[in-house]
Amino acid sequence: MKHKITALNALFLIVAGGISAFAQGGRGGVPQPPGQNPNGMHVFIWAGLKSHGAGQHDYPQFLADWSKLLTERGAVVQGSLHMPTAADLEGTDVVVIYKGDAGFLSEAQKATLDAYVKRGGGVVSMHDSLCGPDPAYFSTITGAAKKHGEVNYTLEAPITYTIADKANPILKDMTDLTLLDESFFLMTWAKDPAVHVLVNNVIPPTRSAGEHKGEIAPQMWTWEHTVAGGQPARAFVWMQGHTYANFSNYQMQRTLLRGIAWAGKKPVDELIDYVAPVRPAGGRGGAAGAPGAGPGRGAQ
């Protein structure tokens, strides 16, 4: 009898050990994808269906391209063509939004987003993501927003940047470049605290700019704020992205990678400097300690 109990105990330990090892392979027992950095910052890409003409507002392509790019840069990436759920946001460091009119939200969706920001979650907004019916509300997420239906855009035009904060580490690779894109004006701005402007643009004299031509309008900024009773949160905003090819511009891509890291409270160069370990010959990669594992997730 004693021998039977000992054998059963041994069998139990073997099974339990196998379950534990499987569970450690990834979240919820799912093995890590080969080459993924299990210690990377967690990014959720909130994209949308494509709008506009060829080469413009290509939100689904961004989801495909940047989920790959960010993974190669050491991030752990999820994403969808709809707003992330509360479950999606658990453990997320930063939500990257590139979709049209993300400000159109139900009360339940607002509550989910508000709770995420209150606990200190980061937000990155690009192009017309900050457009919606209630810019006063969405400015509490991104530091500024614009109202849907207003003429607050230039349409496609040469957008010339003037860097406002040349010492900012996010702009380490930026110069006063010109992009063929679209700029916005007539924004509703957060006031307490105000945003920190990184890049300005003089509104070009397009047909839609009207009397706003010649105005100086911020086109990139950071915003640090704390919701009452919550933790400090960060937002990074870039108002271009009308022309999809500009995401591949060397200066812009590195600036966006730094902005994403900063908004997620990580060292600003975390996604720039990451180098995946070389996979062992014949190795499959995968879980913790496998190829792709990088440094810890310490906050900035």
CSV table of C-alpha atoms in Angstrom, one decimal:
chain,number,residue,atom,x,y,z
A,1,MET,CA,0.0,0.0,0.0
A,2,LYS,CA,2.8,2.3,0.9
A,3,HIS,CA,4.5,1.7,-2.4
A,4,LYS,CA,1.2,2.5,-4.2
A,5,ILE,CA,0.9,5.8,-2.4
A,6,THR,CA,4.5,6.7,-3.2
A,7,ALA,CA,3.9,5.9,-6.9
A,8,LEU,CA,0.7,8.0,-7.0
A,9,ASN,CA,2.6,10.9,-5.4
A,10,ALA,CA,5.3,10.7,-8.0
A,11,LEU,CA,2.8,10.6,-10.8
A,12,PHE,CA,1.0,13.7,-9.3
A,13,LEU,CA,4.3,15.6,-9.1
A,14,ILE,CA,5.1,14.7,-12.7
A,15,VAL,CA,1.7,15.9,-14.0
A,16,ALA,CA,1.8,19.0,-11.9
A,17,GLY,CA,5.2,19.9,-13.0
A,18,GLY,CA,4.2,19.5,-16.7
A,19,ILE,CA,1.2,21.7,-16.2
A,20,SER,CA,3.4,24.3,-14.5
A,21,ALA,CA,6.0,24.3,-17.3
A,22,PHE,CA,3.2,24.6,-19.9
A,23,ALA,CA,1.6,27.6,-18.1
A,24,GLN,CA,5.0,29.3,-17.9
A,25,GLY,CA,5.3,29.1,-21.7
A,26,GLY,CA,3.1,32.2,-22.2
A,27,ARG,CA,0.1,34.0,-21.0
A,28,GLY,CA,-2.7,31.6,-20.1
A,29,GLY,CA,-0.6,28.6,-21.0
A,30,VAL,CA,0.0,29.7,-24.6
A,31,PRO,CA,3.6,29.4,-25.7
A,32,GLN,CA,5.3,32.6,-26.7
A,33,PRO,CA,5.7,33.2,-30.5
A,34,PRO,CA,9.2,32.3,-31.6
A,35,GLY,CA,11.4,35.4,-31.4
A,36,GLN,CA,9.1,37.5,-29.2
A,37,ASN,CA,10.7,39.3,-26.4
A,38,PRO,CA,8.7,38.2,-23.3
A,39,ASN,CA,10.0,41.1,-21.2
A,40,GLY,CA,9.0,43.8,-23.8
A,41,MET,CA,6.6,46.6,-23.3
A,42,HIS,CA,3.0,45.7,-24.0
A,43,VAL,CA,1.5,47.6,-26.9
A,44,PHE,CA,-2.1,47.5,-28.2
A,45,ILE,CA,-2.7,48.9,-31.7
A,46,TRP,CA,-6.2,50.2,-32.1
A,47,ALA,CA,-6.7,50.5,-35.9
A,48,GLY,CA,-9.8,50.9,-38.1
A,49,LEU,CA,-11.1,50.2,-41.5
A,50,LYS,CA,-9.4,52.0,-44.4
A,51,SER,CA,-10.9,55.2,-45.7
A,52,HIS,CA,-9.8,57.8,-48.3
A,53,GLY,CA,-7.9,57.0,-51.5
A,54,ALA,CA,-4.9,54.8,-52.4
A,55,GLY,CA,-2.0,55.4,-50.0
A,56,GLN,CA,-4.0,57.4,-47.5
A,57,HIS,CA,-5.5,56.6,-44.1
A,58,ASP,CA,-4.5,52.9,-44.5
A,59,TYR,CA,-5.3,51.9,-40.9
A,60,PRO,CA,-5.4,48.1,-41.6
A,61,GLN,CA,-2.0,48.2,-43.3
A,62,PHE,CA,-0.6,50.1,-40.2
A,63,LEU,CA,-1.9,47.3,-38.0
A,64,ALA,CA,-0.1,44.7,-40.1
A,65,ASP,CA,3.1,46.6,-40.6
A,66,TRP,CA,3.6,48.0,-37.1
A,67,SER,CA,2.6,44.9,-35.3
A,68,LYS,CA,5.5,43.3,-37.1
A,69,LEU,CA,7.9,46.3,-36.7
A,70,LEU,CA,7.2,46.7,-32.9
A,71,THR,CA,7.6,43.0,-32.3
A,72,GLU,CA,11.0,43.1,-34.1
A,73,ARG,CA,11.8,46.1,-31.9
A,74,GLY,CA,11.2,44.1,-28.7
A,75,ALA,CA,7.6,44.9,-27.9
A,76,VAL,CA,4.8,42.5,-27.1
A,77,VAL,CA,2.0,43.5,-29.5
A,78,GLN,CA,-1.7,42.9,-29.7
A,79,GLY,CA,-4.2,44.8,-31.9
A,80,SER,CA,-7.6,45.0,-33.6
A,81,LEU,CA,-9.9,47.0,-35.8
A,82,HIS,CA,-12.0,47.9,-32.8
A,83,MET,CA,-11.5,49.6,-29.5
A,84,PRO,CA,-9.7,47.4,-27.0
A,85,THR,CA,-11.8,45.8,-24.3
A,86,ALA,CA,-11.0,46.0,-20.6
A,87,ALA,CA,-9.5,42.5,-20.8
A,88,ASP,CA,-7.3,43.7,-23.7
A,89,LEU,CA,-6.0,46.6,-21.6
A,90,GLU,CA,-5.0,44.5,-18.7
A,91,GLY,CA,-1.2,44.7,-18.6
A,92,THR,CA,-1.1,47.0,-21.6
A,93,ASP,CA,1.6,49.8,-21.3
A,94,VAL,CA,0.4,51.9,-24.3
A,95,VAL,CA,-2.5,52.0,-26.7
A,96,VAL,CA,-1.4,53.2,-30.2
A,97,ILE,CA,-4.5,54.7,-32.0
A,98,TYR,CA,-4.5,55.1,-35.8
A,99,LYS,CA,-8.1,55.1,-37.1
A,100,GLY,CA,-10.6,57.7,-38.2
A,101,ASP,CA,-12.7,59.5,-35.6
A,102,ALA,CA,-11.7,57.4,-32.6
A,103,GLY,CA,-13.6,60.0,-30.5
A,104,PHE,CA,-16.9,58.4,-31.4
A,105,LEU,CA,-17.4,56.2,-28.3
A,106,SER,CA,-20.3,54.8,-26.3
A,107,GLU,CA,-20.5,55.6,-22.6
A,108,ALA,CA,-19.3,52.0,-21.8
A,109,GLN,CA,-16.3,52.5,-24.1
A,110,LYS,CA,-15.5,55.8,-22.5
A,111,ALA,CA,-15.6,54.2,-19.0
A,112,THR,CA,-13.2,51.5,-20.2
A,113,LEU,CA,-10.8,54.1,-21.7
A,114,ASP,CA,-11.1,56.4,-18.6
A,115,ALA,CA,-10.3,53.5,-16.3
A,116,TYR,CA,-7.2,52.6,-18.3
A,117,VAL,CA,-5.9,56.2,-18.3
A,118,LYS,CA,-6.7,56.6,-14.6
A,119,ARG,CA,-4.5,53.7,-13.7
A,120,GLY,CA,-1.6,55.3,-15.7
A,121,GLY,CA,-2.0,53.7,-19.1
A,122,GLY,CA,-0.3,55.4,-22.0
A,123,VAL,CA,-1.9,56.7,-25.3
A,124,VAL,CA,-0.4,57.5,-28.7
A,125,SER,CA,-2.7,59.2,-31.2
A,126,MET,CA,-1.9,59.7,-34.9
A,127,HIS,CA,-3.6,61.8,-37.5
A,128,ASP,CA,-7.4,62.0,-37.2
A,129,SER,CA,-7.7,59.5,-34.4
A,130,LEU,CA,-8.4,62.5,-32.1
A,131,CYS,CA,-11.5,63.6,-34.1
A,132,GLY,CA,-15.0,63.1,-32.7
A,133,PRO,CA,-18.2,64.7,-31.6
A,134,ASP,CA,-17.0,65.8,-28.2
A,135,PRO,CA,-13.4,67.2,-28.4
A,136,ALA,CA,-13.6,68.5,-24.8
A,137,TYR,CA,-13.9,64.9,-23.7
A,138,PHE,CA,-11.3,63.4,-26.0
A,139,SER,CA,-8.8,66.1,-25.0
A,140,THR,CA,-8.8,64.4,-21.5
A,141,ILE,CA,-7.3,61.4,-23.3
A,142,THR,CA,-4.8,63.0,-25.7
A,143,GLY,CA,-4.3,66.6,-24.5
A,144,ALA,CA,-6.2,68.1,-27.5
A,145,ALA,CA,-8.9,67.0,-29.9
A,146,LYS,CA,-10.8,68.3,-32.9
A,147,LYS,CA,-14.5,68.4,-33.7
A,148,HIS,CA,-15.9,66.1,-36.4
A,149,GLY,CA,-17.7,68.1,-39.1
A,150,GLU,CA,-15.8,71.3,-38.7
A,151,VAL,CA,-13.4,72.5,-41.4
A,152,ASN,CA,-10.2,72.1,-39.3
A,153,TYR,CA,-7.8,70.6,-41.8
A,154,THR,CA,-5.6,71.7,-44.7
A,155,LEU,CA,-6.2,68.7,-47.0
A,156,GLU,CA,-3.0,67.4,-48.7
A,157,ALA,CA,-0.2,70.0,-48.7
A,158,PRO,CA,3.5,70.4,-48.0
A,159,ILE,CA,3.7,70.4,-44.1
A,160,THR,CA,6.9,72.0,-43.0
A,161,TYR,CA,8.0,71.3,-39.4
A,162,THR,CA,9.6,73.7,-37.0
A,163,ILE,CA,10.9,71.9,-34.0
A,164,ALA,CA,9.8,73.6,-30.8
A,165,ASP,CA,11.9,71.5,-28.4
A,166,LYS,CA,15.2,70.5,-30.0
A,167,ALA,CA,16.5,69.1,-26.7
A,168,ASN,CA,13.7,66.6,-26.3
A,169,PRO,CA,15.0,63.0,-26.5
A,170,ILE,CA,11.9,61.9,-28.6
A,171,LEU,CA,13.1,64.3,-31.3
A,172,LYS,CA,16.7,63.0,-31.3
A,173,ASP,CA,16.7,62.2,-35.1
A,174,MET,CA,14.3,65.0,-36.2
A,175,THR,CA,15.1,68.0,-38.4
A,176,ASP,CA,12.8,70.8,-39.7
A,177,LEU,CA,11.6,68.5,-42.5
A,178,THR,CA,8.7,68.9,-44.9
A,179,LEU,CA,6.1,66.1,-45.5
A,180,LEU,CA,3.4,65.9,-48.1
A,181,ASP,CA,0.5,65.3,-45.7
A,182,GLU,CA,-2.3,67.1,-43.9
A,183,SER,CA,-2.3,69.4,-40.9
A,184,PHE,CA,-5.0,70.3,-38.4
A,185,PHE,CA,-6.0,73.4,-36.6
A,186,LEU,CA,-9.0,74.7,-34.5
A,187,MET,CA,-8.2,72.3,-31.7
A,188,THR,CA,-9.8,72.0,-28.2
A,189,TRP,CA,-6.8,72.0,-25.8
A,190,ALA,CA,-6.4,70.7,-22.3
A,191,LYS,CA,-5.5,73.5,-20.0
A,192,ASP,CA,-4.6,72.1,-16.6
A,193,PRO,CA,-2.0,70.8,-17.3
A,194,ALA,CA,-1.3,72.1,-20.8
A,195,VAL,CA,0.4,70.0,-23.5
A,196,HIS,CA,4.2,70.2,-24.2
A,197,VAL,CA,4.6,71.2,-27.9
A,198,LEU,CA,7.3,69.3,-29.8
A,199,VAL,CA,6.7,70.4,-33.4
A,200,ASN,CA,4.8,73.3,-35.0
A,201,ASN,CA,3.6,74.0,-38.5
A,202,VAL,CA,2.6,77.2,-40.3
A,203,ILE,CA,-0.8,76.4,-41.8
A,204,PRO,CA,-0.3,76.4,-45.6
A,205,PRO,CA,-2.6,78.5,-47.8
A,206,THR,CA,-4.9,75.7,-49.0
A,207,ARG,CA,-8.5,76.1,-50.0
A,208,SER,CA,-9.8,74.5,-46.8
A,209,ALA,CA,-7.4,76.5,-44.5
A,210,GLY,CA,-9.2,79.7,-45.4
A,211,GLU,CA,-8.5,82.5,-42.9
A,212,HIS,CA,-6.4,80.1,-40.8
A,213,LYS,CA,-3.5,80.2,-43.4
A,214,GLY,CA,-0.3,81.4,-41.8
A,215,GLU,CA,-1.4,80.4,-38.3
A,216,ILE,CA,1.2,78.5,-36.2
A,217,ALA,CA,-0.4,75.2,-35.1
A,218,PRO,CA,1.2,72.4,-33.0
A,219,GLN,CA,1.4,69.1,-34.9
A,220,MET,CA,3.2,67.0,-32.3
A,221,TRP,CA,3.1,67.1,-28.5
A,222,THR,CA,3.4,65.2,-25.3
A,223,TRP,CA,1.0,65.4,-22.4
A,224,GLU,CA,1.5,64.3,-18.8
A,225,HIS,CA,-1.5,64.3,-16.5
A,226,THR,CA,-3.1,62.6,-13.5
A,227,VAL,CA,-6.8,61.8,-13.2
A,228,ALA,CA,-8.1,62.5,-9.7
A,229,GLY,CA,-7.3,59.5,-7.5
A,230,GLY,CA,-5.3,57.8,-10.2
A,231,GLN,CA,-1.7,57.4,-11.4
A,232,PRO,CA,0.3,59.7,-13.7
A,233,ALA,CA,-0.5,59.0,-17.4
A,234,ARG,CA,1.2,60.0,-20.7
A,235,ALA,CA,0.0,60.8,-24.2
A,236,PHE,CA,2.1,61.4,-27.3
A,237,VAL,CA,0.3,62.8,-30.4
A,238,TRP,CA,1.4,63.2,-34.0
A,239,MET,CA,-1.2,64.8,-36.3
A,240,GLN,CA,0.2,63.6,-39.6
A,241,GLY,CA,-0.3,60.2,-41.1
A,242,HIS,CA,-2.7,61.2,-43.8
A,243,THR,CA,-0.1,59.9,-46.3
A,244,TYR,CA,0.7,56.3,-45.3
A,245,ALA,CA,4.2,56.4,-46.8
A,246,ASN,CA,5.3,58.9,-44.2
A,247,PHE,CA,5.3,56.2,-41.6
A,248,SER,CA,8.3,54.8,-43.4
A,249,ASN,CA,10.2,58.1,-43.4
A,250,TYR,CA,13.4,57.4,-41.4
A,251,GLN,CA,13.1,60.4,-39.2
A,252,MET,CA,9.4,59.9,-38.5
A,253,GLN,CA,9.6,56.2,-37.8
A,254,ARG,CA,12.3,56.7,-35.2
A,255,THR,CA,10.5,59.6,-33.6
A,256,LEU,CA,7.3,57.5,-33.4
A,257,LEU,CA,9.1,54.6,-31.8
A,258,ARG,CA,10.5,56.9,-29.2
A,259,GLY,CA,7.1,58.5,-28.6
A,260,ILE,CA,5.5,55.1,-28.1
A,261,ALA,CA,8.2,54.1,-25.6
A,262,TRP,CA,7.9,57.4,-23.8
A,263,ALA,CA,4.1,57.2,-23.5
A,264,GLY,CA,4.5,53.7,-22.1
A,265,LYS,CA,6.8,55.0,-19.4
A,266,LYS,CA,9.8,53.1,-20.8
A,267,PRO,CA,13.3,54.4,-21.6
A,268,VAL,CA,12.8,56.5,-24.7
A,269,ASP,CA,15.2,54.5,-26.8
A,270,GLU,CA,13.9,51.1,-25.7
A,271,LEU,CA,12.4,50.3,-29.1
A,272,ILE,CA,15.3,51.9,-31.0
A,273,ASP,CA,18.2,50.1,-29.3
A,274,TYR,CA,16.6,46.6,-28.9
A,275,VAL,CA,18.6,43.8,-30.4
A,276,ALA,CA,17.1,40.3,-30.4
A,277,PRO,CA,19.6,37.7,-29.2
A,278,VAL,CA,20.9,35.3,-31.9
A,279,ARG,CA,18.9,32.1,-32.0
A,280,PRO,CA,20.9,29.0,-31.3
A,281,ALA,CA,21.5,26.8,-34.4
A,282,GLY,CA,18.5,24.6,-34.9
A,283,GLY,CA,16.5,26.3,-32.1
A,284,ARG,CA,12.8,27.1,-32.4
A,285,GLY,CA,12.7,30.1,-30.0
A,286,GLY,CA,9.6,30.6,-28.0
A,287,ALA,CA,9.2,31.0,-24.3
A,288,ALA,CA,11.0,32.9,-21.6
A,289,GLY,CA,14.8,32.6,-21.9
A,290,ALA,CA,14.4,31.7,-25.6
A,291,PRO,CA,15.6,33.9,-28.6
A,292,GLY,CA,14.0,37.3,-28.5
A,293,ALA,CA,14.3,37.6,-24.7
A,294,GLY,CA,15.5,41.0,-23.8
A,295,PRO,CA,16.1,43.2,-20.7
A,296,GLY,CA,13.5,43.7,-18.0
A,297,ARG,CA,10.5,46.1,-18.3
A,298,GLY,CA,11.8,48.7,-15.9
A,299,ALA,CA,10.0,52.1,-16.1
A,300,GLN,CA,11.7,55.3,-17.1
